[in-house]
Coordinates of C-alpha atoms in Angstrom, one line a residue:
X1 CA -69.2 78.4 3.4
X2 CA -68.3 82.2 4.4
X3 CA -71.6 83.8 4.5
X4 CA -72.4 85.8 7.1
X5 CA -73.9 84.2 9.9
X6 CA -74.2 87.3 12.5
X7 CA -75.7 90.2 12.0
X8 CA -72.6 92.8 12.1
X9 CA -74.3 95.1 15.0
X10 CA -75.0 91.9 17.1
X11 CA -71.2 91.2 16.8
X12 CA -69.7 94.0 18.3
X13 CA -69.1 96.2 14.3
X14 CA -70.4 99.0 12.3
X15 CA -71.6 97.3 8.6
X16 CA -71.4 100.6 7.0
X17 CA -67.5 101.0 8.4
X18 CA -67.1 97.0 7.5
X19 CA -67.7 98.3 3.9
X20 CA -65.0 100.6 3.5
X21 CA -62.8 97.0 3.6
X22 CA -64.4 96.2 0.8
X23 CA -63.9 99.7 -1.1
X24 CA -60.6 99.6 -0.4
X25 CA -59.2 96.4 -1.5
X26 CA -61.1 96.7 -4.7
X27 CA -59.4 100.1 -5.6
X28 CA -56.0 97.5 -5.5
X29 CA -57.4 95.5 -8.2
X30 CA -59.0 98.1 -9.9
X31 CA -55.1 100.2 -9.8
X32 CA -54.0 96.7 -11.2
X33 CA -52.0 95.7 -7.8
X34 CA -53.9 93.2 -7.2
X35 CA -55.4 90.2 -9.3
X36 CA -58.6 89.6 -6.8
X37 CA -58.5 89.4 -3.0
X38 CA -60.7 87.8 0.0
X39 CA -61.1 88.6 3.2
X40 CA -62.7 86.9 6.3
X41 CA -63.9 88.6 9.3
X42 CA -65.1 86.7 12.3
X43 CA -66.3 86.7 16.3
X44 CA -66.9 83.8 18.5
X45 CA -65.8 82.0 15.3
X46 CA -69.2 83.1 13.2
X47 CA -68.6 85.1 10.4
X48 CA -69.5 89.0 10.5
X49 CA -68.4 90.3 7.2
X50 CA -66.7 88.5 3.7
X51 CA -65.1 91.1 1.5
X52 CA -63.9 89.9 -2.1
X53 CA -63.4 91.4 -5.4
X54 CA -61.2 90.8 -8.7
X55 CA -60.3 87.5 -10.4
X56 CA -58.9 84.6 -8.8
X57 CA -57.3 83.9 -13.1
X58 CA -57.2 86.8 -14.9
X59 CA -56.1 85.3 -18.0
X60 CA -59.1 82.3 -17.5
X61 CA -61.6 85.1 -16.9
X62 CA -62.4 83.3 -13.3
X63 CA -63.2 85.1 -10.5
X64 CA -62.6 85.1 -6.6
X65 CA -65.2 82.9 -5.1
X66 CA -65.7 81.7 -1.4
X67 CA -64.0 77.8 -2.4
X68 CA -61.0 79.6 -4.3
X69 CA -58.4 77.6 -3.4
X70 CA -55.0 79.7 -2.6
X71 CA -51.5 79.3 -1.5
X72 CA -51.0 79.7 1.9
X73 CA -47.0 78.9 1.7
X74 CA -46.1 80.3 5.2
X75 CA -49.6 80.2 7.0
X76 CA -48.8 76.1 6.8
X77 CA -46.3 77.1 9.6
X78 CA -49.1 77.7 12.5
X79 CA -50.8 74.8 11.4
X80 CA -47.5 72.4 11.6
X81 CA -46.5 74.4 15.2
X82 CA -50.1 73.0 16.3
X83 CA -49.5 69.3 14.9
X84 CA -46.0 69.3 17.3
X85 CA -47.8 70.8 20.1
X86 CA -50.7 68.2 20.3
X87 CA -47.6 65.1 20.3
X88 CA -46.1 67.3 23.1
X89 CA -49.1 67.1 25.0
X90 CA -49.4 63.7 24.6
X91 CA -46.3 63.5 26.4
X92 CA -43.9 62.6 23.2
X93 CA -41.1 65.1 23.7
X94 CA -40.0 68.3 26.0
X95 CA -39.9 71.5 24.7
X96 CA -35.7 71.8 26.0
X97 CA -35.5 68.4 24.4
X98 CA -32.3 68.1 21.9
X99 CA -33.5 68.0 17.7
X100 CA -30.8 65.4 17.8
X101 CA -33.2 63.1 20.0
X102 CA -35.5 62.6 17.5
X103 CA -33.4 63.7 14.2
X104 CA -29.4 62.2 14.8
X105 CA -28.0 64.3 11.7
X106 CA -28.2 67.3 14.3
X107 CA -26.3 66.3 16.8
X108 CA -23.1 67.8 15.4
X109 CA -24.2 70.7 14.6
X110 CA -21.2 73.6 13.6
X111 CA -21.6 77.5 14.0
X112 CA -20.5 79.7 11.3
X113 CA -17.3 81.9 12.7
X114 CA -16.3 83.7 9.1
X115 CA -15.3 82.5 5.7
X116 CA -17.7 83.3 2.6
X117 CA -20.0 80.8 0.7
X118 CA -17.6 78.9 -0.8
X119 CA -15.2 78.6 2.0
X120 CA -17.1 79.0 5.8
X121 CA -15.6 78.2 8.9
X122 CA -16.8 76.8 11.4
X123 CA -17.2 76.1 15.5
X124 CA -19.0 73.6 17.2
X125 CA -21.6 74.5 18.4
X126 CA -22.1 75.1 22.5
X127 CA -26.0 74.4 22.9
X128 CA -27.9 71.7 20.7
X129 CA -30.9 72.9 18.6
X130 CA -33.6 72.2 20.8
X131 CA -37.4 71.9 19.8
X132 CA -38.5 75.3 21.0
X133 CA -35.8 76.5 18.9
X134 CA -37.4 75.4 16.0
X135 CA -40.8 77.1 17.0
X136 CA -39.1 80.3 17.8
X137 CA -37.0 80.5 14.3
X138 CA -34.1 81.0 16.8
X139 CA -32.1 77.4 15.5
X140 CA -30.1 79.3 13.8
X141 CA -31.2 77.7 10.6
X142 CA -32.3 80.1 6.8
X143 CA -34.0 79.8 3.8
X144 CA -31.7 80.2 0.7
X145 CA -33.8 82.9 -0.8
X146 CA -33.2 85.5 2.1
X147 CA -29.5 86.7 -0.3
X148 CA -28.6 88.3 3.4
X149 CA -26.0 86.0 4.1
X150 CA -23.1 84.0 2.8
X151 CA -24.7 81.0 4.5
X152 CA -27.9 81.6 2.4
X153 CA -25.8 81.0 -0.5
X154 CA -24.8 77.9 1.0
X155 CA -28.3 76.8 1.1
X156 CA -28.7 77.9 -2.6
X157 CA -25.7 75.7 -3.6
X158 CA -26.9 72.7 -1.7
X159 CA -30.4 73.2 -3.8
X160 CA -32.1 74.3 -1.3
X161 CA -33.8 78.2 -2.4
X162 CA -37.2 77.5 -3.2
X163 CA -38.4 73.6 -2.9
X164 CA -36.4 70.3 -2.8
X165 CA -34.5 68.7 -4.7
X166 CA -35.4 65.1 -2.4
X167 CA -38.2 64.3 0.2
X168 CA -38.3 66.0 3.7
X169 CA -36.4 63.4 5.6
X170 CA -33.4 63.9 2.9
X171 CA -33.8 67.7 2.9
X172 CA -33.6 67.8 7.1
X173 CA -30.4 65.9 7.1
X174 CA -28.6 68.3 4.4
X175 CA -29.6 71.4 6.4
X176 CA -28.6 70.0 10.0
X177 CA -25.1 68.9 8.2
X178 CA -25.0 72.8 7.3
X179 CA -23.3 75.5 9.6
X180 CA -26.3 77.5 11.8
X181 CA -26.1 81.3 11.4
X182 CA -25.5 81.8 15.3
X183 CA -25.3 79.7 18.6
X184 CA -29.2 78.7 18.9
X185 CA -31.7 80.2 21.6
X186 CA -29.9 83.6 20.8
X187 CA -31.3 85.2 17.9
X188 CA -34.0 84.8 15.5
X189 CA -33.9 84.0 11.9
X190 CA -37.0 83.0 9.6
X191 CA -35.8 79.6 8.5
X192 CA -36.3 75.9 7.3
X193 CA -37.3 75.4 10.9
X194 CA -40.5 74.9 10.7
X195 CA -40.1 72.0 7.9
X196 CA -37.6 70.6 10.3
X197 CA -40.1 70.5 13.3
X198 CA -42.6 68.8 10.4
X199 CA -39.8 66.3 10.2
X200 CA -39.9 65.4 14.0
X201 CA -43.9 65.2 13.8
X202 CA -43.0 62.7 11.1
X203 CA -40.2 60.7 13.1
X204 CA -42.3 60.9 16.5
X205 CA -45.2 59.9 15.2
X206 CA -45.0 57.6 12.0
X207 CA -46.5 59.1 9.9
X208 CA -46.3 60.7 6.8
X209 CA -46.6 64.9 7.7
X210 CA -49.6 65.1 5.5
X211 CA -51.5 61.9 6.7
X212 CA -50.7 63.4 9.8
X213 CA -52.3 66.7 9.4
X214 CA -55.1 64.9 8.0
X215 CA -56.1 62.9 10.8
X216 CA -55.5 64.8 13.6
X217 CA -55.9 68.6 12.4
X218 CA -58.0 68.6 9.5
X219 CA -60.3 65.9 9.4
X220 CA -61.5 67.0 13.4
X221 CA -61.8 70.7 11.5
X222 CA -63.3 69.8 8.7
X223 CA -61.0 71.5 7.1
X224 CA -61.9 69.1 3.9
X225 CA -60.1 71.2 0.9
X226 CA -56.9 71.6 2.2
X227 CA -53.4 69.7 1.1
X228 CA -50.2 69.6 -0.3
X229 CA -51.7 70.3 -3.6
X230 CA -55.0 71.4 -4.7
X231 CA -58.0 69.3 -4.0
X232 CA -59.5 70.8 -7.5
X233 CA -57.2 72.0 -10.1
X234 CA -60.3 74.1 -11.7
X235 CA -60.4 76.3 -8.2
X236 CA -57.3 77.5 -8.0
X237 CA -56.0 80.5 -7.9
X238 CA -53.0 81.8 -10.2
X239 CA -49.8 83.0 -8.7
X240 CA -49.2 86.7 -9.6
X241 CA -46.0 89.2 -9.2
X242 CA -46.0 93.1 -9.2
X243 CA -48.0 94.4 -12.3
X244 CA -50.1 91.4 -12.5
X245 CA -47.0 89.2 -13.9
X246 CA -48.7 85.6 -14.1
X247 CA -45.8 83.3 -12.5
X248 CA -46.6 79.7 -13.7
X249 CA -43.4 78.7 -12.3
X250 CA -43.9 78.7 -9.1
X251 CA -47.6 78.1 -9.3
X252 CA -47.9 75.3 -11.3
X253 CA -46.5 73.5 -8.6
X254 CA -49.6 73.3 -6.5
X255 CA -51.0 71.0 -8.5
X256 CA -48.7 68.3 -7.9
X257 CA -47.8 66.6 -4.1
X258 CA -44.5 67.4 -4.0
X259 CA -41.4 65.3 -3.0
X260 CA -41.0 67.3 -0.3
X261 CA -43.9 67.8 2.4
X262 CA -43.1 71.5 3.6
X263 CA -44.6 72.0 7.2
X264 CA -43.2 75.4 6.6
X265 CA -45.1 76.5 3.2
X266 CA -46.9 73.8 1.5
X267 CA -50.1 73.9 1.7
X268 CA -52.8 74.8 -0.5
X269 CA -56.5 75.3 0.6
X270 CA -60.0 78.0 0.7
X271 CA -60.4 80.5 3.2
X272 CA -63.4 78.6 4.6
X273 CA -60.9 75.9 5.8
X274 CA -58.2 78.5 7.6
X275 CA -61.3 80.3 9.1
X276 CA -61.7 76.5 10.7
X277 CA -58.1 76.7 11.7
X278 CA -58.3 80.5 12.9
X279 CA -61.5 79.9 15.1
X280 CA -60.0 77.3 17.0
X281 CA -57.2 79.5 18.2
X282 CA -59.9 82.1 18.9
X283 CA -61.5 79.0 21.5
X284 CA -58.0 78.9 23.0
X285 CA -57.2 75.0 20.9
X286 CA -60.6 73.8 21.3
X287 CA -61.3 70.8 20.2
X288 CA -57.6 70.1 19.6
X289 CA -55.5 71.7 22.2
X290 CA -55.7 72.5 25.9
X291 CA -56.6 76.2 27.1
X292 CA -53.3 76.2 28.4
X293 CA -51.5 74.9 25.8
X294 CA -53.0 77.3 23.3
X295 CA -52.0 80.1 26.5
X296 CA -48.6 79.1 26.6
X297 CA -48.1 79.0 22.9
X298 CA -49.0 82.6 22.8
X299 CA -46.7 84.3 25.1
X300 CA -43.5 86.2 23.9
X301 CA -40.7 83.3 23.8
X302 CA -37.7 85.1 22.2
X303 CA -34.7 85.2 24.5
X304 CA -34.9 87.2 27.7
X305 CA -38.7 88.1 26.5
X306 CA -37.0 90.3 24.2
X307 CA -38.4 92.2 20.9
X308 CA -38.2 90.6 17.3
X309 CA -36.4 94.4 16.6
X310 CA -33.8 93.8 19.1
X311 CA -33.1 89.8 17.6
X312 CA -34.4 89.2 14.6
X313 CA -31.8 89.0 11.6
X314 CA -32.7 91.5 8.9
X315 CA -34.6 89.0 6.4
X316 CA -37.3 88.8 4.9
X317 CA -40.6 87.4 7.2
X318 CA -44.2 87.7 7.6
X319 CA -44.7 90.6 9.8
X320 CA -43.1 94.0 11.3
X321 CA -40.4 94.1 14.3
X322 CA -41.0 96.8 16.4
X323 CA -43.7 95.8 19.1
X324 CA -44.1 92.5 17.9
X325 CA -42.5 89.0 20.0
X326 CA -42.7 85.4 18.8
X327 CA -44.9 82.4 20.2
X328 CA -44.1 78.7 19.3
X329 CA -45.8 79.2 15.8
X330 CA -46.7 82.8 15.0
X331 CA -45.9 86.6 16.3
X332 CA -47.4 88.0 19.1
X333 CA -48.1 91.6 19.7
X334 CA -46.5 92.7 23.0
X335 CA -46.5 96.8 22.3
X336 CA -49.5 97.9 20.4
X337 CA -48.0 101.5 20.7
X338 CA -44.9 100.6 19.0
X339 CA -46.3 98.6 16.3
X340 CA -48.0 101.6 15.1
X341 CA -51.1 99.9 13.9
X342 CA -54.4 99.9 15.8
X343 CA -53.8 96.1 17.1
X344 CA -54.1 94.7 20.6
X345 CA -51.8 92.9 22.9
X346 CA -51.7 89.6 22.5
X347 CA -52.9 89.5 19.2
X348 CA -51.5 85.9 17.5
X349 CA -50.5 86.4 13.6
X350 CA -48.6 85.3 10.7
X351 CA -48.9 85.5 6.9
X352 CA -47.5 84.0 3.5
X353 CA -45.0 84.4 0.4
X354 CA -48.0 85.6 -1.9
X355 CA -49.3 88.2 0.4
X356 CA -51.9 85.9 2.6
X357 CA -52.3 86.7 6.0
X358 CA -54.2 86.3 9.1
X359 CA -54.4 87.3 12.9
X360 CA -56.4 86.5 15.6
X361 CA -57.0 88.2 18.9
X362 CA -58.3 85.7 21.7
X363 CA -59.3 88.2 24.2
X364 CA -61.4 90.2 21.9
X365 CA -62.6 86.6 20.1
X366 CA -61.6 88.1 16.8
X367 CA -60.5 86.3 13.7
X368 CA -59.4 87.7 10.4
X369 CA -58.1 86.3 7.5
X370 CA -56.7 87.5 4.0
X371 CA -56.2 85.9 1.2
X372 CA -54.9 87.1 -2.5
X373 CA -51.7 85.6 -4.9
X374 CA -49.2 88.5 -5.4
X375 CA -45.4 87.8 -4.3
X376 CA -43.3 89.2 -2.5
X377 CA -45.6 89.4 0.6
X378 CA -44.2 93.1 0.8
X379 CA -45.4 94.0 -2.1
X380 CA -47.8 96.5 -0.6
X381 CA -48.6 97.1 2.8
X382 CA -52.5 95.1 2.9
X383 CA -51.6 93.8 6.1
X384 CA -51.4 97.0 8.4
X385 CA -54.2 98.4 6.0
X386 CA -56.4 95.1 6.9
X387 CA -55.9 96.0 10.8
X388 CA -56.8 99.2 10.7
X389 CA -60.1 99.1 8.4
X390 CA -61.2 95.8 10.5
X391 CA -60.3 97.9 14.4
X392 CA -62.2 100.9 12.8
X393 CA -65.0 99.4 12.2
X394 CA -65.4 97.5 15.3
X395 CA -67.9 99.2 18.1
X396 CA -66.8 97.2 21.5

């Protein structure tokens, strides 16, 4: 469970200062912003302080308890960056390795050169999507919902804005048949990428994507309540928009496994089970990954080292531009200065569609987790406000 097991002093933090995290998130739900909210603060993966508050179902009268189980969407991206990483230390694939190796549908892959939605044209493309391309978001592949782009719209028309309309392997070969937004290796985009990577896991090694996870991420965690859907209907949390708008559409499909296993957003679990997942990054991949391979993955790979400001499309994602860079699975911090939050270089992070989030610093042997159900993600700013309330109140 998530009850303190250090006393905060002992850990390096002020508990009076650890409380103002508490008094802050509350005055969201008590504003109505936010239905109910948990966070997870951790060192040397024991935890120093819980904060949580509000209802995890307003209209059911339940609320947020420590084996809530919540919607991660976009926080499954870290987790399915680790699952390729541990084939690729087994040897299974190079990172400059062609998608089309392991995925054929990509290996005549077109460039969008003009047109509109209903009439693109196209160029083939020079260089192949390669695997670190799809742990970079710099494939040149999108999500329909992003409305930035005519070839968003394309994605929309093929069925393709939120969900599936068929299984992953079905999904993977639509969107490699689809123009890229750019040559890949030369910009970034937040994308299907990540689901296509899943896909590869999949092809390379047999399995299905969440008997995959299962045996060689969560069961060595013991990360025993998270899935594709929830492990216990009665424990979940319900999805919430801007003025505490219940959206049973979209959340009702976490009960269900769905037809599509999204490496990229699917998974549903309780903060208890990410703080597993968190505190293993903090050990630098113990007991899953090499120290170097953990190392590796957290340095800045975006073309010619350079800033997500300076190559990131403008679309929607799960985290600022200016300072930041991008790993193979999650941002990095590379400027603390120009992210204009009280962070630390080298700081590994990422967050979700219903305003989830978490970042871990290995040199300081922090982890810190967030976790709530209120879509868009930018909703309100929690996740510079969570920084700055956990740095204040740390004392070394």
């Amino acid at each position: 469970m998530l009850t303190p097991e250090i006393d905060p002093a002992d850990a390096g933090f002020d508990a009076a200062r650890l409380a103002r995290i508490d008094r802050h998130f509350t005055r969201y739900v008590d504003e109505g912003k936010l239905p109910g909210f948990l966070a997870v603060i951790a060192r040397d993966g024991q935890v120093v302080h819980t904060a949580k508050g509000g209802m995890a179902d307003i209209e059911a009268g339940r609320s947020v308890a420590e084996d809530t189980l919540w919607r991660i969407y976009s926080m499954t991206k870290p987790i399915t960056s680790v699952a390729a990483m541990l084939l690729w230390e087994e040897g299974a694939f190079e990172l400059k390795d062609p998608v089309a190796k392991f995925i054929p549908a990509f290996a005549d892959a077109r460039v969008w050169a003009g047109g509109n939605q209903n009439s693109p044209v196209t160029r083939p493309a020079v260089e192949p999507v390669r695997l670190w391309h799809l742990l970079t978001h710099t494939a040149g592949l999108t999500y329909g919902f992003h409305y930035a782009h005519p070839l968003d719209g394309v994605y929309r028309k093929a069925g393709y804005e939120f969900g599936s309309p068929g299984d992953l392997a079905q999904a993977v070969d639509d969107w490699a048949r689809l123009p890229l937004l750019f040559e890949p290796g030369t910009e970034f985009n937040y994308s299907v990428s990540t689901d296509v990577l899943g896909r590869v896991v999949e092809v390379i090694s047999g399995q299905p994507l969440d008997a995959f996870f299962k045996e060689r991420i969560f069961e060595p965690l013991g990360m025993t309540d998270t899935a594709f859907s929830a492990t216990d209907p009665d424990r979940l949390a319900a999805l919430y928009e801007p003025g505490l708008a219940r959206n049973d559409r979209m959340g009702r499909a976490a009960l269900h496994t769905p037809a599509m296993l999204s490496g990229g957003g699917g998974l549903i679990g309780r903060a208890a089970d990410y703080h597993r997942f968190t505190s293993m990054l903090v050990r630098e991949g113990a007991p899953l990954l090499a120290p170097r391979t953990l190392r590796y993955m957290a340095r800045n790979h975006l073309p010619g080292g350079a800033e997500l400001k300076d190559v990131a499309r403008p679309t929607i994602s799960e985290t600022q531009n200016d300072g930041m860079g991008f790993g193979l699975g999650f941002s990095v911090v590379l400027d603390p200065a120009g992210t204009k939050i009280a962070t630390h270089p080298g700081e590994l992070a990422w967050g979700g569609l219903a305003s989830t989030a978490f970042y871990v610093v290995p040199q300081e042997r922090l982890s810190v987790q967030f976790f709530t159900q209120m879509i868009p993600s930018s909703a309100y700013p929690l996740r510079s406000q969570l920084r700055q309330l956990v740095y204040q109140a740390m004392t070394d």
